[in-house]
Amino acid sequence: FTDPADGAGYVIADGYPDEAARLFCCFDQPSLPCALTLTVRVPPGWQCLGNGEAHDDGDGVWHFGTVTGMRPHLLTVCAGPYHQVWAGSGGHGVSMRVWRRASFPQWDEALVRFAGIAARAIGHYESTLGTPCPYPGYDIVFVPELTSLAGTVPGLMCVSETMLARMADPDDDFVAEVCAHEVAHLWFGSHVTMRWWDDLWLDEALATYLSAEFTGGWAGFGYRAK
C-alpha cells in the first residue's frame, strides 16, 4: 500500500489460511505446531512487526525471537514507516505497543483508548482462564487495506483502518467487542486451537464467548450475531 498523503509504503505478509507451504516445508494442519524463528530484511527506517519480539541491527535487518507452539499458517509480518502511538503493559507484564501509519495523527486518542481495552482484557483473561498470556509481547497495528476487520496471531493484532471511524465514538460497544474478541485469540486460536479446519468454529465461538463475558455485551451479541 502506498499512502497518498506522503508516498510512504506499507507491506503485510501472512500465511493464512494456506500460503505457509509456499515458504516452509510444512502441512496446513493446525495440530502440527513448530518453533518459528524469523529474520526479516526491510528498507532502513521501517518498523517490522511480527509474531515474536524483534530488534533491528540498524541496517534494516530485524531478528525475531523464537515463537514456540506456532502454526505455520499464523505467520504474519507487517512492515513500513509505522508510528508508535502508545506503549504499556497488560496482565502480568505483557509488553504492548500500538502502531499506525505516519499520516494519521488525528486518531491517536481513539487508538490509546483501544489499547486500554486490550490491556484490561489480557488481565481479565489471565484471571478468568487461570493461564498467563502465552506471549511476552503484543503489538497492535492498524493496517491499511487489511482484507478482514481484525485478526490476532501469536504476538500481533492487525486491525483494519475501517474501524477508526467507529473508534472515535467512545460509546460504540462494537469496537470494545472486536478488541476483546481479538485478545481472546491469544489463548484460543494461537496458544490452543482446533485439530483440523472443520473445527474452526471452536476458536471463534470461544473468543466471542470470552469477549461478551468481558464487555458484558450479551444483549448486543444477541441482537447482532444471533
mmCIF file with all atom_site columns, C-alpha atoms in Angstrom:
data_model
loop_
_atom_site.group_PDB
_atom_site.id
_atom_site.type_symbol
_atom_site.label_atom_id
_atom_site.label_alt_id
_atom_site.label_comp_id
_atom_site.label_asym_id
_atom_site.label_entity_id
_atom_site.label_seq_id
_atom_site.pdbx_PDB_ins_code
_atom_site.Cartn_x
_atom_site.Cartn_y
_atom_site.Cartn_z
_atom_site.occupancy
_atom_site.B_iso_or_equiv
_atom_site.pdbx_formal_charge
_atom_site.auth_seq_id
_atom_site.auth_comp_id
_atom_site.auth_asym_id
_atom_site.auth_atom_id
_atom_site.pdbx_PDB_model_num
ATOM 1   C CA . PHE A 1 1   ? 0.000   0.000   0.000  1.00 0.00 ? 1   PHE A CA 1
ATOM 2   C CA . THR A 1 2   ? 1.274   3.471   -0.922 1.00 0.00 ? 2   THR A CA 1
ATOM 3   C CA . ASP A 1 3   ? -0.016  6.265   1.312  1.00 0.00 ? 3   ASP A CA 1
ATOM 4   C CA . PRO A 1 4   ? -1.380  9.031   -0.943 1.00 0.00 ? 4   PRO A CA 1
ATOM 5   C CA . ALA A 1 5   ? -0.685  11.585  1.805  1.00 0.00 ? 5   ALA A CA 1
ATOM 6   C CA . ASP A 1 6   ? 3.089   11.180  1.955  1.00 0.00 ? 6   ASP A CA 1
ATOM 7   C CA . GLY A 1 7   ? 4.064   8.462   -0.524 1.00 0.00 ? 7   GLY A CA 1
ATOM 8   C CA . ALA A 1 8   ? 5.140   6.061   2.244  1.00 0.00 ? 8   ALA A CA 1
ATOM 9   C CA . GLY A 1 9   ? 4.906   2.338   1.540  1.00 0.00 ? 9   GLY A CA 1
ATOM 10  C CA . TYR A 1 10  ? 3.421   -0.334  3.814  1.00 0.00 ? 10  TYR A CA 1
ATOM 11  C CA . VAL A 1 11  ? 3.572   -4.124  3.427  1.00 0.00 ? 11  VAL A CA 1
ATOM 12  C CA . ILE A 1 12  ? 1.814   -7.068  5.079  1.00 0.00 ? 12  ILE A CA 1
ATOM 13  C CA . ALA A 1 13  ? 2.645   -10.739 4.515  1.00 0.00 ? 13  ALA A CA 1
ATOM 14  C CA . ASP A 1 14  ? 0.823   -13.658 6.068  1.00 0.00 ? 14  ASP A CA 1
ATOM 15  C CA . GLY A 1 15  ? 0.394   -17.392 5.675  1.00 0.00 ? 15  GLY A CA 1
ATOM 16  C CA . TYR A 1 16  ? -3.324  -17.657 6.365  1.00 0.00 ? 16  TYR A CA 1
ATOM 17  C CA . PRO A 1 17  ? -5.015  -19.906 5.509  1.00 0.00 ? 17  PRO A CA 1
ATOM 18  C CA . ASP A 1 18  ? -2.932  -21.935 3.031  1.00 0.00 ? 18  ASP A CA 1
ATOM 19  C CA . GLU A 1 19  ? 0.067   -19.857 1.946  1.00 0.00 ? 19  GLU A CA 1
ATOM 20  C CA . ALA A 1 20  ? 2.585   -21.154 4.512  1.00 0.00 ? 20  ALA A CA 1
ATOM 21  C CA . ALA A 1 21  ? 3.523   -24.157 2.372  1.00 0.00 ? 21  ALA A CA 1
ATOM 22  C CA . ARG A 1 22  ? 4.873   -21.741 -0.258 1.00 0.00 ? 22  ARG A CA 1
ATOM 23  C CA . LEU A 1 23  ? 7.509   -20.642 2.286  1.00 0.00 ? 23  LEU A CA 1
ATOM 24  C CA . PHE A 1 24  ? 8.083   -23.626 4.553  1.00 0.00 ? 24  PHE A CA 1
ATOM 25  C CA . CYS A 1 25  ? 8.263   -27.385 4.306  1.00 0.00 ? 25  CYS A CA 1
ATOM 26  C CA . CYS A 1 26  ? 5.034   -27.858 6.265  1.00 0.00 ? 26  CYS A CA 1
ATOM 27  C CA . PHE A 1 27  ? 1.489   -29.146 6.232  1.00 0.00 ? 27  PHE A CA 1
ATOM 28  C CA . ASP A 1 28  ? -1.536  -26.859 6.518  1.00 0.00 ? 28  ASP A CA 1
ATOM 29  C CA . GLN A 1 29  ? -2.545  -28.793 9.613  1.00 0.00 ? 29  GLN A CA 1
ATOM 30  C CA . PRO A 1 30  ? -3.301  -26.862 12.832 1.00 0.00 ? 30  PRO A CA 1
ATOM 31  C CA . SER A 1 31  ? -2.400  -29.801 15.086 1.00 0.00 ? 31  SER A CA 1
ATOM 32  C CA . LEU A 1 32  ? 1.235   -29.772 13.887 1.00 0.00 ? 32  LEU A CA 1
ATOM 33  C CA . PRO A 1 33  ? 2.896   -26.799 15.643 1.00 0.00 ? 33  PRO A CA 1
ATOM 34  C CA . CYS A 1 34  ? 6.520   -25.797 15.324 1.00 0.00 ? 34  CYS A CA 1
ATOM 35  C CA . ALA A 1 35  ? 9.101   -23.394 16.687 1.00 0.00 ? 35  ALA A CA 1
ATOM 36  C CA . LEU A 1 36  ? 9.446   -20.384 14.377 1.00 0.00 ? 36  LEU A CA 1
ATOM 37  C CA . THR A 1 37  ? 12.415  -18.002 14.246 1.00 0.00 ? 37  THR A CA 1
ATOM 38  C CA . LEU A 1 38  ? 12.409  -15.194 11.672 1.00 0.00 ? 38  LEU A CA 1
ATOM 39  C CA . THR A 1 39  ? 14.964  -12.794 10.283 1.00 0.00 ? 39  THR A CA 1
ATOM 40  C CA . VAL A 1 40  ? 13.438  -10.132 8.030  1.00 0.00 ? 40  VAL A CA 1
ATOM 41  C CA . ARG A 1 41  ? 15.130  -7.509  5.867  1.00 0.00 ? 41  ARG A CA 1
ATOM 42  C CA . VAL A 1 42  ? 13.189  -4.318  5.151  1.00 0.00 ? 42  VAL A CA 1
ATOM 43  C CA . PRO A 1 43  ? 14.218  -0.839  3.959  1.00 0.00 ? 43  PRO A CA 1
ATOM 44  C CA . PRO A 1 44  ? 16.213  1.075   6.602  1.00 0.00 ? 44  PRO A CA 1
ATOM 45  C CA . GLY A 1 45  ? 13.987  3.274   8.744  1.00 0.00 ? 45  GLY A CA 1
ATOM 46  C CA . TRP A 1 46  ? 10.989  0.955   8.561  1.00 0.00 ? 46  TRP A CA 1
ATOM 47  C CA . GLN A 1 47  ? 9.410   -0.787  11.522 1.00 0.00 ? 47  GLN A CA 1
ATOM 48  C CA . CYS A 1 48  ? 8.933   -4.541  11.311 1.00 0.00 ? 48  CYS A CA 1
ATOM 49  C CA . LEU A 1 49  ? 6.241   -6.224  13.411 1.00 0.00 ? 49  LEU A CA 1
ATOM 50  C CA . GLY A 1 50  ? 5.518   -9.929  13.575 1.00 0.00 ? 50  GLY A CA 1
ATOM 51  C CA . ASN A 1 51  ? 4.851   -12.983 15.695 1.00 0.00 ? 51  ASN A CA 1
ATOM 52  C CA . GLY A 1 52  ? 7.793   -12.598 18.057 1.00 0.00 ? 52  GLY A CA 1
ATOM 53  C CA . GLU A 1 53  ? 9.546   -9.707  19.739 1.00 0.00 ? 53  GLU A CA 1
ATOM 54  C CA . ALA A 1 54  ? 12.138  -8.234  17.390 1.00 0.00 ? 54  ALA A CA 1
ATOM 55  C CA . HIS A 1 55  ? 15.141  -5.946  17.362 1.00 0.00 ? 55  HIS A CA 1
ATOM 56  C CA . ASP A 1 56  ? 16.770  -4.073  14.482 1.00 0.00 ? 56  ASP A CA 1
ATOM 57  C CA . ASP A 1 57  ? 20.509  -4.243  13.825 1.00 0.00 ? 57  ASP A CA 1
ATOM 58  C CA . GLY A 1 58  ? 20.233  -0.726  12.424 1.00 0.00 ? 58  GLY A CA 1
ATOM 59  C CA . ASP A 1 59  ? 20.594  -1.747  8.788  1.00 0.00 ? 59  ASP A CA 1
ATOM 60  C CA . GLY A 1 60  ? 17.027  -2.874  8.166  1.00 0.00 ? 60  GLY A CA 1
ATOM 61  C CA . VAL A 1 61  ? 17.582  -6.465  9.337  1.00 0.00 ? 61  VAL A CA 1
ATOM 62  C CA . TRP A 1 62  ? 15.153  -7.483  12.072 1.00 0.00 ? 62  TRP A CA 1
ATOM 63  C CA . HIS A 1 63  ? 15.716  -10.539 14.259 1.00 0.00 ? 63  HIS A CA 1
ATOM 64  C CA . PHE A 1 64  ? 12.605  -12.044 15.842 1.00 0.00 ? 64  PHE A CA 1
ATOM 65  C CA . GLY A 1 65  ? 12.626  -14.137 18.983 1.00 0.00 ? 65  GLY A CA 1
ATOM 66  C CA . THR A 1 66  ? 11.623  -17.773 18.623 1.00 0.00 ? 66  THR A CA 1
ATOM 67  C CA . VAL A 1 67  ? 7.890   -18.446 18.934 1.00 0.00 ? 67  VAL A CA 1
ATOM 68  C CA . THR A 1 68  ? 7.146   -21.955 20.186 1.00 0.00 ? 68  THR A CA 1
ATOM 69  C CA . GLY A 1 69  ? 3.916   -23.861 19.553 1.00 0.00 ? 69  GLY A CA 1
ATOM 70  C CA . MET A 1 70  ? 3.470   -21.900 16.338 1.00 0.00 ? 70  MET A CA 1
ATOM 71  C CA . ARG A 1 71  ? 1.227   -22.960 13.472 1.00 0.00 ? 71  ARG A CA 1
ATOM 72  C CA . PRO A 1 72  ? 2.954   -22.015 10.207 1.00 0.00 ? 72  PRO A CA 1
ATOM 73  C CA . HIS A 1 73  ? -0.226  -20.570 8.704  1.00 0.00 ? 73  HIS A CA 1
ATOM 74  C CA . LEU A 1 74  ? -0.286  -17.953 11.501 1.00 0.00 ? 74  LEU A CA 1
ATOM 75  C CA . LEU A 1 75  ? 2.912   -16.331 10.192 1.00 0.00 ? 75  LEU A CA 1
ATOM 76  C CA . THR A 1 76  ? 2.285   -12.572 9.864  1.00 0.00 ? 76  THR A CA 1
ATOM 77  C CA . VAL A 1 77  ? 4.709   -9.715  9.235  1.00 0.00 ? 77  VAL A CA 1
ATOM 78  C CA . CYS A 1 78  ? 3.771   -6.023  8.932  1.00 0.00 ? 78  CYS A CA 1
ATOM 79  C CA . ALA A 1 79  ? 6.390   -3.531  7.778  1.00 0.00 ? 79  ALA A CA 1
ATOM 80  C CA . GLY A 1 80  ? 6.591   0.129   6.904  1.00 0.00 ? 80  GLY A CA 1
ATOM 81  C CA . PRO A 1 81  ? 7.320   3.526   8.482  1.00 0.00 ? 81  PRO A CA 1
ATOM 82  C CA . TYR A 1 82  ? 4.762   2.851   11.219 1.00 0.00 ? 82  TYR A CA 1
ATOM 83  C CA . HIS A 1 83  ? 4.442   5.379   14.042 1.00 0.00 ? 83  HIS A CA 1
ATOM 84  C CA . GLN A 1 84  ? 4.167   4.166   17.643 1.00 0.00 ? 84  GLN A CA 1
ATOM 85  C CA . VAL A 1 85  ? 1.226   5.806   19.420 1.00 0.00 ? 85  VAL A CA 1
ATOM 86  C CA . TRP A 1 86  ? 1.268   4.029   22.776 1.00 0.00 ? 86  TRP A CA 1
ATOM 87  C CA . ALA A 1 87  ? 3.368   1.616   24.805 1.00 0.00 ? 87  ALA A CA 1
ATOM 88  C CA . GLY A 1 88  ? 2.432   -0.067  28.072 1.00 0.00 ? 88  GLY A CA 1
ATOM 89  C CA . SER A 1 89  ? 1.641   -3.450  29.531 1.00 0.00 ? 89  SER A CA 1
ATOM 90  C CA . GLY A 1 90  ? -1.290  -5.752  30.120 1.00 0.00 ? 90  GLY A CA 1
ATOM 91  C CA . GLY A 1 91  ? -1.855  -8.545  32.589 1.00 0.00 ? 91  GLY A CA 1
ATOM 92  C CA . HIS A 1 92  ? 1.243   -9.882  34.273 1.00 0.00 ? 92  HIS A CA 1
ATOM 93  C CA . GLY A 1 93  ? 3.828   -7.872  32.369 1.00 0.00 ? 93  GLY A CA 1
ATOM 94  C CA . VAL A 1 94  ? 2.846   -8.403  28.723 1.00 0.00 ? 94  VAL A CA 1
ATOM 95  C CA . SER A 1 95  ? 4.670   -5.691  26.768 1.00 0.00 ? 95  SER A CA 1
ATOM 96  C CA . MET A 1 96  ? 2.234   -3.867  24.462 1.00 0.00 ? 96  MET A CA 1
ATOM 97  C CA . ARG A 1 97  ? 2.541   -1.272  21.703 1.00 0.00 ? 97  ARG A CA 1
ATOM 98  C CA . VAL A 1 98  ? 0.104   0.356   19.263 1.00 0.00 ? 98  VAL A CA 1
ATOM 99  C CA . TRP A 1 99  ? 1.074   1.461   15.745 1.00 0.00 ? 99  TRP A CA 1
ATOM 100 C CA . ARG A 1 100 ? -0.482  3.448   12.907 1.00 0.00 ? 100 ARG A CA 1
ATOM 101 C CA . ARG A 1 101 ? 0.730   4.840   9.606  1.00 0.00 ? 101 ARG A CA 1
ATOM 102 C CA . ALA A 1 102 ? 2.585   8.111   9.908  1.00 0.00 ? 102 ALA A CA 1
ATOM 103 C CA . SER A 1 103 ? -0.064  10.309  8.266  1.00 0.00 ? 103 SER A CA 1
ATOM 104 C CA . PHE A 1 104 ? -2.888  9.500   10.725 1.00 0.00 ? 104 PHE A CA 1
ATOM 105 C CA . PRO A 1 105 ? -2.191  11.548  13.905 1.00 0.00 ? 105 PRO A CA 1
ATOM 106 C CA . GLN A 1 106 ? -5.851  12.571  14.224 1.00 0.00 ? 106 GLN A CA 1
ATOM 107 C CA . TRP A 1 107 ? -6.737  9.079   15.505 1.00 0.00 ? 107 TRP A CA 1
ATOM 108 C CA . ASP A 1 108 ? -4.289  8.916   18.406 1.00 0.00 ? 108 ASP A CA 1
ATOM 109 C CA . GLU A 1 109 ? -6.836  9.459   21.186 1.00 0.00 ? 109 GLU A CA 1
ATOM 110 C CA . ALA A 1 110 ? -9.030  6.645   19.864 1.00 0.00 ? 110 ALA A CA 1
ATOM 111 C CA . LEU A 1 111 ? -6.026  4.344   19.496 1.00 0.00 ? 111 LEU A CA 1
ATOM 112 C CA . VAL A 1 112 ? -4.957  4.910   23.092 1.00 0.00 ? 112 VAL A CA 1
ATOM 113 C CA . ARG A 1 113 ? -8.486  4.088   24.239 1.00 0.00 ? 113 ARG A CA 1
ATOM 114 C CA . PHE A 1 114 ? -8.409  0.896   22.144 1.00 0.00 ? 114 PHE A CA 1
ATOM 115 C CA . ALA A 1 115 ? -5.078  -0.041  23.727 1.00 0.00 ? 115 ALA A CA 1
ATOM 116 C CA . GLY A 1 116 ? -6.599  0.358   27.196 1.00 0.00 ? 116 GLY A CA 1
ATOM 117 C CA . ILE A 1 117 ? -9.381  -2.080  26.344 1.00 0.00 ? 117 ILE A CA 1
ATOM 118 C CA . ALA A 1 118 ? -6.854  -4.627  25.090 1.00 0.00 ? 118 ALA A CA 1
ATOM 119 C CA . ALA A 1 119 ? -4.647  -4.277  28.174 1.00 0.00 ? 119 ALA A CA 1
ATOM 120 C CA . ARG A 1 120 ? -7.589  -4.776  30.534 1.00 0.00 ? 120 ARG A CA 1
ATOM 121 C CA . ALA A 1 121 ? -8.801  -7.765  28.506 1.00 0.00 ? 121 ALA A CA 1
ATOM 122 C CA . ILE A 1 122 ? -5.427  -9.500  28.850 1.00 0.00 ? 122 ILE A CA 1
ATOM 123 C CA . GLY A 1 123 ? -5.537  -9.130  32.625 1.00 0.00 ? 123 GLY A CA 1
ATOM 124 C CA . HIS A 1 124 ? -9.142  -10.305 32.768 1.00 0.00 ? 124 HIS A CA 1
ATOM 125 C CA . TYR A 1 125 ? -8.499  -13.398 30.664 1.00 0.00 ? 125 TYR A CA 1
ATOM 126 C CA . GLU A 1 126 ? -5.412  -14.323 32.662 1.00 0.00 ? 126 GLU A CA 1
ATOM 127 C CA . SER A 1 127 ? -7.537  -14.268 35.796 1.00 0.00 ? 127 SER A CA 1
ATOM 128 C CA . THR A 1 128 ? -10.585 -15.969 34.259 1.00 0.00 ? 128 THR A CA 1
ATOM 129 C CA . LEU A 1 129 ? -8.664  -18.734 32.493 1.00 0.00 ? 129 LEU A CA 1
ATOM 130 C CA . GLY A 1 130 ? -6.002  -19.198 35.176 1.00 0.00 ? 130 GLY A CA 1
ATOM 131 C CA . THR A 1 131 ? -3.366  -19.141 32.424 1.00 0.00 ? 131 THR A CA 1
ATOM 132 C CA . PRO A 1 132 ? -0.884  -16.292 31.872 1.00 0.00 ? 132 PRO A CA 1
ATOM 133 C CA . CYS A 1 133 ? -0.795  -14.715 28.429 1.00 0.00 ? 133 CYS A CA 1
ATOM 134 C CA . PRO A 1 134 ? 1.274   -17.176 26.375 1.00 0.00 ? 134 PRO A CA 1
ATOM 135 C CA . TYR A 1 135 ? 3.303   -14.431 24.674 1.00 0.00 ? 135 TYR A CA 1
ATOM 136 C CA . PRO A 1 136 ? 5.612   -11.830 26.241 1.00 0.00 ? 136 PRO A CA 1
ATOM 137 C CA . GLY A 1 137 ? 4.750   -9.125  23.721 1.00 0.00 ? 137 GLY A CA 1
ATOM 138 C CA . TYR A 1 138 ? 1.634   -7.986  21.858 1.00 0.00 ? 138 TYR A CA 1
ATOM 139 C CA . ASP A 1 139 ? 1.739   -5.370  19.093 1.00 0.00 ? 139 ASP A CA 1
ATOM 140 C CA . ILE A 1 140 ? -1.479  -3.831  17.762 1.00 0.00 ? 140 ILE A CA 1
ATOM 141 C CA . VAL A 1 141 ? -1.045  -2.389  14.285 1.00 0.00 ? 141 VAL A CA 1
ATOM 142 C CA . PHE A 1 142 ? -3.653  -0.566  12.195 1.00 0.00 ? 142 PHE A CA 1
ATOM 143 C CA . VAL A 1 143 ? -3.064  -1.850  8.678  1.00 0.00 ? 143 VAL A CA 1
ATOM 144 C CA . PRO A 1 144 ? -4.186  -0.008  5.536  1.00 0.00 ? 144 PRO A CA 1
ATOM 145 C CA . GLU A 1 145 ? -6.369  -2.073  3.206  1.00 0.00 ? 145 GLU A CA 1
ATOM 146 C CA . LEU A 1 146 ? -6.488  -5.076  5.539  1.00 0.00 ? 146 LEU A CA 1
ATOM 147 C CA . THR A 1 147 ? -8.852  -7.604  3.962  1.00 0.00 ? 147 THR A CA 1
ATOM 148 C CA . SER A 1 148 ? -10.505 -8.549  7.277  1.00 0.00 ? 148 SER A CA 1
ATOM 149 C CA . LEU A 1 149 ? -11.888 -6.388  10.070 1.00 0.00 ? 149 LEU A CA 1
ATOM 150 C CA . ALA A 1 150 ? -9.223  -7.594  12.518 1.00 0.00 ? 150 ALA A CA 1
ATOM 151 C CA . GLY A 1 151 ? -7.154  -10.643 13.303 1.00 0.00 ? 151 GLY A CA 1
ATOM 152 C CA . THR A 1 152 ? -4.843  -11.912 16.042 1.00 0.00 ? 152 THR A CA 1
ATOM 153 C CA . VAL A 1 153 ? -1.919  -14.287 15.674 1.00 0.00 ? 153 VAL A CA 1
ATOM 154 C CA . PRO A 1 154 ? 0.767   -15.017 18.288 1.00 0.00 ? 154 PRO A CA 1
ATOM 155 C CA . GLY A 1 155 ? 2.143   -11.673 19.457 1.00 0.00 ? 155 GLY A CA 1
ATOM 156 C CA . LEU A 1 156 ? 0.289   -9.485  16.966 1.00 0.00 ? 156 LEU A CA 1
ATOM 157 C CA . MET A 1 157 ? -3.148  -7.977  16.348 1.00 0.00 ? 157 MET A CA 1
ATOM 158 C CA . CYS A 1 158 ? -3.844  -6.467  12.926 1.00 0.00 ? 158 CYS A CA 1
ATOM 159 C CA . VAL A 1 159 ? -6.815  -4.094  12.709 1.00 0.00 ? 159 VAL A CA 1
ATOM 160 C CA . SER A 1 160 ? -8.396  -2.610  9.604  1.00 0.00 ? 160 SER A CA 1
ATOM 161 C CA . GLU A 1 161 ? -8.312  1.168   9.313  1.00 0.00 ? 161 GLU A CA 1
ATOM 162 C CA . THR A 1 162 ? -12.025 0.975   8.508  1.00 0.00 ? 162 THR A CA 1
ATOM 163 C CA . MET A 1 163 ? -12.503 0.586   12.280 1.00 0.00 ? 163 MET A CA 1
ATOM 164 C CA . LEU A 1 164 ? -11.101 4.042   13.010 1.00 0.00 ? 164 LEU A CA 1
ATOM 165 C CA . ALA A 1 165 ? -14.310 5.987   12.395 1.00 0.00 ? 165 ALA A CA 1
ATOM 166 C CA . ARG A 1 166 ? -16.213 3.835   14.890 1.00 0.00 ? 166 ARG A CA 1
ATOM 167 C CA . MET A 1 167 ? -13.342 4.023   17.370 1.00 0.00 ? 167 MET A CA 1
ATOM 168 C CA . ALA A 1 168 ? -13.735 7.796   17.509 1.00 0.00 ? 168 ALA A CA 1
ATOM 169 C CA . ASP A 1 169 ? -17.025 7.223   19.372 1.00 0.00 ? 169 ASP A CA 1
ATOM 170 C CA . PRO A 1 170 ? -16.141 6.096   22.924 1.00 0.00 ? 170 PRO A CA 1
ATOM 171 C CA . ASP A 1 171 ? -19.668 4.725   23.375 1.00 0.00 ? 171 ASP A CA 1
ATOM 172 C CA . ASP A 1 172 ? -19.512 2.351   20.402 1.00 0.00 ? 172 ASP A CA 1
ATOM 173 C CA . ASP A 1 173 ? -19.616 -1.011  22.151 1.00 0.00 ? 173 ASP A CA 1
ATOM 174 C CA . PHE A 1 174 ? -18.882 -2.886  18.915 1.00 0.00 ? 174 PHE A CA 1
ATOM 175 C CA . VAL A 1 175 ? -15.286 -1.609  18.995 1.00 0.00 ? 175 VAL A CA 1
ATOM 176 C CA . ALA A 1 176 ? -14.767 -2.986  22.505 1.00 0.00 ? 176 ALA A CA 1
ATOM 177 C CA . GLU A 1 177 ? -16.246 -6.342  21.471 1.00 0.00 ? 177 GLU A CA 1
ATOM 178 C CA . VAL A 1 178 ? -13.934 -6.626  18.456 1.00 0.00 ? 178 VAL A CA 1
ATOM 179 C CA . CYS A 1 179 ? -10.919 -5.717  20.569 1.00 0.00 ? 179 CYS A CA 1
ATOM 180 C CA . ALA A 1 180 ? -11.772 -8.186  23.342 1.00 0.00 ? 180 ALA A CA 1
ATOM 181 C CA . HIS A 1 181 ? -12.537 -10.914 20.785 1.00 0.00 ? 181 HIS A CA 1
ATOM 182 C CA . GLU A 1 182 ? -9.125  -10.494 19.171 1.00 0.00 ? 182 GLU A CA 1
ATOM 183 C CA . VAL A 1 183 ? -7.296  -10.519 22.506 1.00 0.00 ? 183 VAL A CA 1
ATOM 184 C CA . ALA A 1 184 ? -9.060  -13.785 23.367 1.00 0.00 ? 184 ALA A CA 1
ATOM 185 C CA . HIS A 1 185 ? -7.449  -15.340 20.283 1.00 0.00 ? 185 HIS A CA 1
ATOM 186 C CA . LEU A 1 186 ? -4.092  -15.174 22.084 1.00 0.00 ? 186 LEU A CA 1
ATOM 187 C CA . TRP A 1 187 ? -5.421  -18.145 24.050 1.00 0.00 ? 187 TRP A CA 1
ATOM 188 C CA . PHE A 1 188 ? -7.959  -19.734 21.662 1.00 0.00 ? 188 PHE A CA 1
ATOM 189 C CA . GLY A 1 189 ? -6.587  -19.805 18.132 1.00 0.00 ? 189 GLY A CA 1
ATOM 190 C CA . SER A 1 190 ? -2.940  -19.121 18.978 1.00 0.00 ? 190 SER A CA 1
ATOM 191 C CA . HIS A 1 191 ? -1.998  -20.980 22.175 1.00 0.00 ? 191 HIS A CA 1
ATOM 192 C CA . VAL A 1 192 ? -4.508  -23.790 21.634 1.00 0.00 ? 192 VAL A CA 1
ATOM 193 C CA . THR A 1 193 ? -6.526  -24.449 18.505 1.00 0.00 ? 193 THR A CA 1
ATOM 194 C CA . MET A 1 194 ? -8.525  -26.978 16.535 1.00 0.00 ? 194 MET A CA 1
ATOM 195 C CA . ARG A 1 195 ? -7.028  -30.242 15.311 1.00 0.00 ? 195 ARG A CA 1
ATOM 196 C CA . TRP A 1 196 ? -8.422  -29.720 11.829 1.00 0.00 ? 196 TRP A CA 1
ATOM 197 C CA . TRP A 1 197 ? -10.114 -26.920 9.870  1.00 0.00 ? 197 TRP A CA 1
ATOM 198 C CA . ASP A 1 198 ? -13.676 -28.207 10.259 1.00 0.00 ? 198 ASP A CA 1
ATOM 199 C CA . ASP A 1 199 ? -13.488 -27.180 13.930 1.00 0.00 ? 199 ASP A CA 1
ATOM 200 C CA . LEU A 1 200 ? -12.569 -23.552 13.208 1.00 0.00 ? 200 LEU A CA 1
ATOM 201 C CA . TRP A 1 201 ? -15.860 -22.584 14.867 1.00 0.00 ? 201 TRP A CA 1
ATOM 202 C CA . LEU A 1 202 ? -14.313 -23.564 18.225 1.00 0.00 ? 202 LEU A CA 1
ATOM 203 C CA . ASP A 1 203 ? -11.687 -20.802 18.029 1.00 0.00 ? 203 ASP A CA 1
ATOM 204 C CA . GLU A 1 204 ? -14.282 -18.214 17.066 1.00 0.00 ? 204 GLU A CA 1
ATOM 205 C CA . ALA A 1 205 ? -17.011 -19.337 19.460 1.00 0.00 ? 205 ALA A CA 1
ATOM 206 C CA . LEU A 1 206 ? -14.702 -19.358 22.478 1.00 0.00 ? 206 LEU A CA 1
ATOM 207 C CA . ALA A 1 207 ? -13.253 -15.949 21.578 1.00 0.00 ? 207 ALA A CA 1
ATOM 208 C CA . THR A 1 208 ? -16.754 -14.499 21.185 1.00 0.00 ? 208 THR A CA 1
ATOM 209 C CA . TYR A 1 209 ? -17.917 -16.049 24.458 1.00 0.00 ? 209 TYR A CA 1
ATOM 210 C CA . LEU A 1 210 ? -14.955 -14.568 26.356 1.00 0.00 ? 210 LEU A CA 1
ATOM 211 C CA . SER A 1 211 ? -15.338 -11.142 24.741 1.00 0.00 ? 211 SER A CA 1
ATOM 212 C CA . ALA A 1 212 ? -19.050 -10.943 25.565 1.00 0.00 ? 212 ALA A CA 1
ATOM 213 C CA . GLU A 1 213 ? -18.305 -12.012 29.136 1.00 0.00 ? 213 GLU A CA 1
ATOM 214 C CA . PHE A 1 214 ? -15.562 -9.359  29.422 1.00 0.00 ? 214 PHE A CA 1
ATOM 215 C CA . THR A 1 215 ? -17.586 -6.485  27.947 1.00 0.00 ? 215 THR A CA 1
ATOM 216 C CA . GLY A 1 216 ? -20.962 -7.522  29.353 1.00 0.00 ? 216 GLY A CA 1
ATOM 217 C CA . GLY A 1 217 ? -22.193 -7.286  25.780 1.00 0.00 ? 217 GLY A CA 1
ATOM 218 C CA . TRP A 1 218 ? -24.631 -10.178 25.753 1.00 0.00 ? 218 TRP A CA 1
ATOM 219 C CA . ALA A 1 219 ? -27.519 -8.001  24.565 1.00 0.00 ? 219 ALA A CA 1
ATOM 220 C CA . GLY A 1 220 ? -25.510 -6.682  21.628 1.00 0.00 ? 220 GLY A CA 1
ATOM 221 C CA . PHE A 1 221 ? -24.356 -10.200 20.807 1.00 0.00 ? 221 PHE A CA 1
ATOM 222 C CA . GLY A 1 222 ? -27.960 -11.389 20.822 1.00 0.00 ? 222 GLY A CA 1
ATOM 223 C CA . TYR A 1 223 ? -29.135 -8.609  18.501 1.00 0.00 ? 223 TYR A CA 1
ATOM 224 C CA . ARG A 1 224 ? -26.195 -8.512  16.091 1.00 0.00 ? 224 ARG A CA 1
ATOM 225 C CA . ALA A 1 225 ? -24.741 -12.021 15.975 1.00 0.00 ? 225 ALA A CA 1
ATOM 226 C CA . LYS A 1 226 ? -27.726 -14.216 16.794 1.00 0.00 ? 226 LYS A CA 1
#
